[in-house]
Amino acid sequence: MKRKELIIGLYEQLIQDIGDEIHHDHIWERVRSGIYKDIYDQCSQQVSRESIRQVIGMYRKKQ
């Protein structure tokens, strides 16, 4: 899976599970210690936080 797809997939899953849109600057702070920790670790090893913010920011603008 491409890194961008991994990030967007995680973002969509978070929105679905939490039930509201999360401001992308706060996603990782909420995720890091929660049930998505494994996915966070996988994402953060592959992608810089700045890249994650950029990808999610572009994704949100398209919505």
mmCIF file of C-alpha atoms in Angstrom:
data_model
loop_
_atom_site.group_PDB
_atom_site.id
_atom_site.type_symbol
_atom_site.label_atom_id
_atom_site.label_comp_id
_atom_site.label_asym_id
_atom_site.label_seq_id
_atom_site.Cartn_x
_atom_site.Cartn_y
_atom_site.Cartn_z
ATOM 1 C CA MET A 1 0.000 0.000 0.000
ATOM 2 C CA LYS A 2 1.268 3.453 -0.830
ATOM 3 C CA ARG A 3 2.113 5.669 2.106
ATOM 4 C CA LYS A 4 -0.436 8.290 1.070
ATOM 5 C CA GLU A 5 -3.183 5.648 0.961
ATOM 6 C CA LEU A 6 -2.128 4.375 4.384
ATOM 7 C CA ILE A 7 -2.394 7.864 5.874
ATOM 8 C CA ILE A 8 -5.741 8.651 4.261
ATOM 9 C CA GLY A 9 -7.082 5.233 5.225
ATOM 10 C CA LEU A 10 -6.135 5.835 8.849
ATOM 11 C CA TYR A 11 -7.662 9.319 8.773
ATOM 12 C CA GLU A 12 -10.944 7.997 7.331
ATOM 13 C CA GLN A 13 -11.035 5.217 9.925
ATOM 14 C CA LEU A 14 -10.507 7.719 12.737
ATOM 15 C CA ILE A 15 -13.331 9.947 11.507
ATOM 16 C CA GLN A 16 -15.637 6.951 11.172
ATOM 17 C CA ASP A 17 -14.787 5.504 14.588
ATOM 18 C CA ILE A 18 -14.777 8.737 16.553
ATOM 19 C CA GLY A 19 -17.809 10.068 14.724
ATOM 20 C CA ASP A 20 -16.680 13.573 13.940
ATOM 21 C CA GLU A 21 -14.030 15.274 11.914
ATOM 22 C CA ILE A 22 -10.737 15.626 13.693
ATOM 23 C CA HIS A 23 -8.563 18.630 13.055
ATOM 24 C CA HIS A 24 -5.547 17.050 11.405
ATOM 25 C CA ASP A 25 -3.037 18.868 13.627
ATOM 26 C CA HIS A 26 -4.360 16.894 16.605
ATOM 27 C CA ILE A 27 -4.764 13.441 15.080
ATOM 28 C CA TRP A 28 -1.476 11.970 16.201
ATOM 29 C CA GLU A 29 -1.740 13.313 19.729
ATOM 30 C CA ARG A 30 -5.050 11.463 20.109
ATOM 31 C CA VAL A 31 -3.878 8.329 18.342
ATOM 32 C CA ARG A 32 -0.455 7.834 19.847
ATOM 33 C CA SER A 33 -1.602 6.297 23.128
ATOM 34 C CA GLY A 34 -4.888 4.811 21.945
ATOM 35 C CA ILE A 35 -6.108 1.811 20.019
ATOM 36 C CA TYR A 36 -4.469 3.052 16.817
ATOM 37 C CA LYS A 37 -0.969 3.004 18.295
ATOM 38 C CA ASP A 38 0.225 0.181 16.011
ATOM 39 C CA ILE A 39 -0.987 2.018 12.918
ATOM 40 C CA TYR A 40 0.508 5.260 14.195
ATOM 41 C CA ASP A 41 3.852 3.543 14.731
ATOM 42 C CA GLN A 42 3.726 2.073 11.239
ATOM 43 C CA CYS A 43 2.854 5.431 9.673
ATOM 44 C CA SER A 44 5.367 7.438 11.647
ATOM 45 C CA GLN A 45 8.199 5.072 10.776
ATOM 46 C CA GLN A 46 7.479 5.474 7.066
ATOM 47 C CA VAL A 47 6.339 9.072 6.817
ATOM 48 C CA SER A 48 7.405 12.281 8.511
ATOM 49 C CA ARG A 49 4.799 14.120 10.566
ATOM 50 C CA GLU A 50 5.010 17.083 8.212
ATOM 51 C CA SER A 51 4.238 14.847 5.231
ATOM 52 C CA ILE A 52 1.298 13.348 7.101
ATOM 53 C CA ARG A 53 -0.079 16.830 7.776
ATOM 54 C CA GLN A 54 0.344 17.837 4.132
ATOM 55 C CA VAL A 55 -1.359 14.709 2.781
ATOM 56 C CA ILE A 56 -4.301 14.983 5.158
ATOM 57 C CA GLY A 57 -4.562 18.721 4.527
ATOM 58 C CA MET A 58 -4.803 18.141 0.775
ATOM 59 C CA TYR A 59 -7.289 15.315 1.318
ATOM 60 C CA ARG A 60 -9.526 17.513 3.464
ATOM 61 C CA LYS A 61 -9.549 20.294 0.856
ATOM 62 C CA LYS A 62 -10.894 17.831 -1.734
ATOM 63 C CA GLN A 63 -13.825 16.837 0.488
#
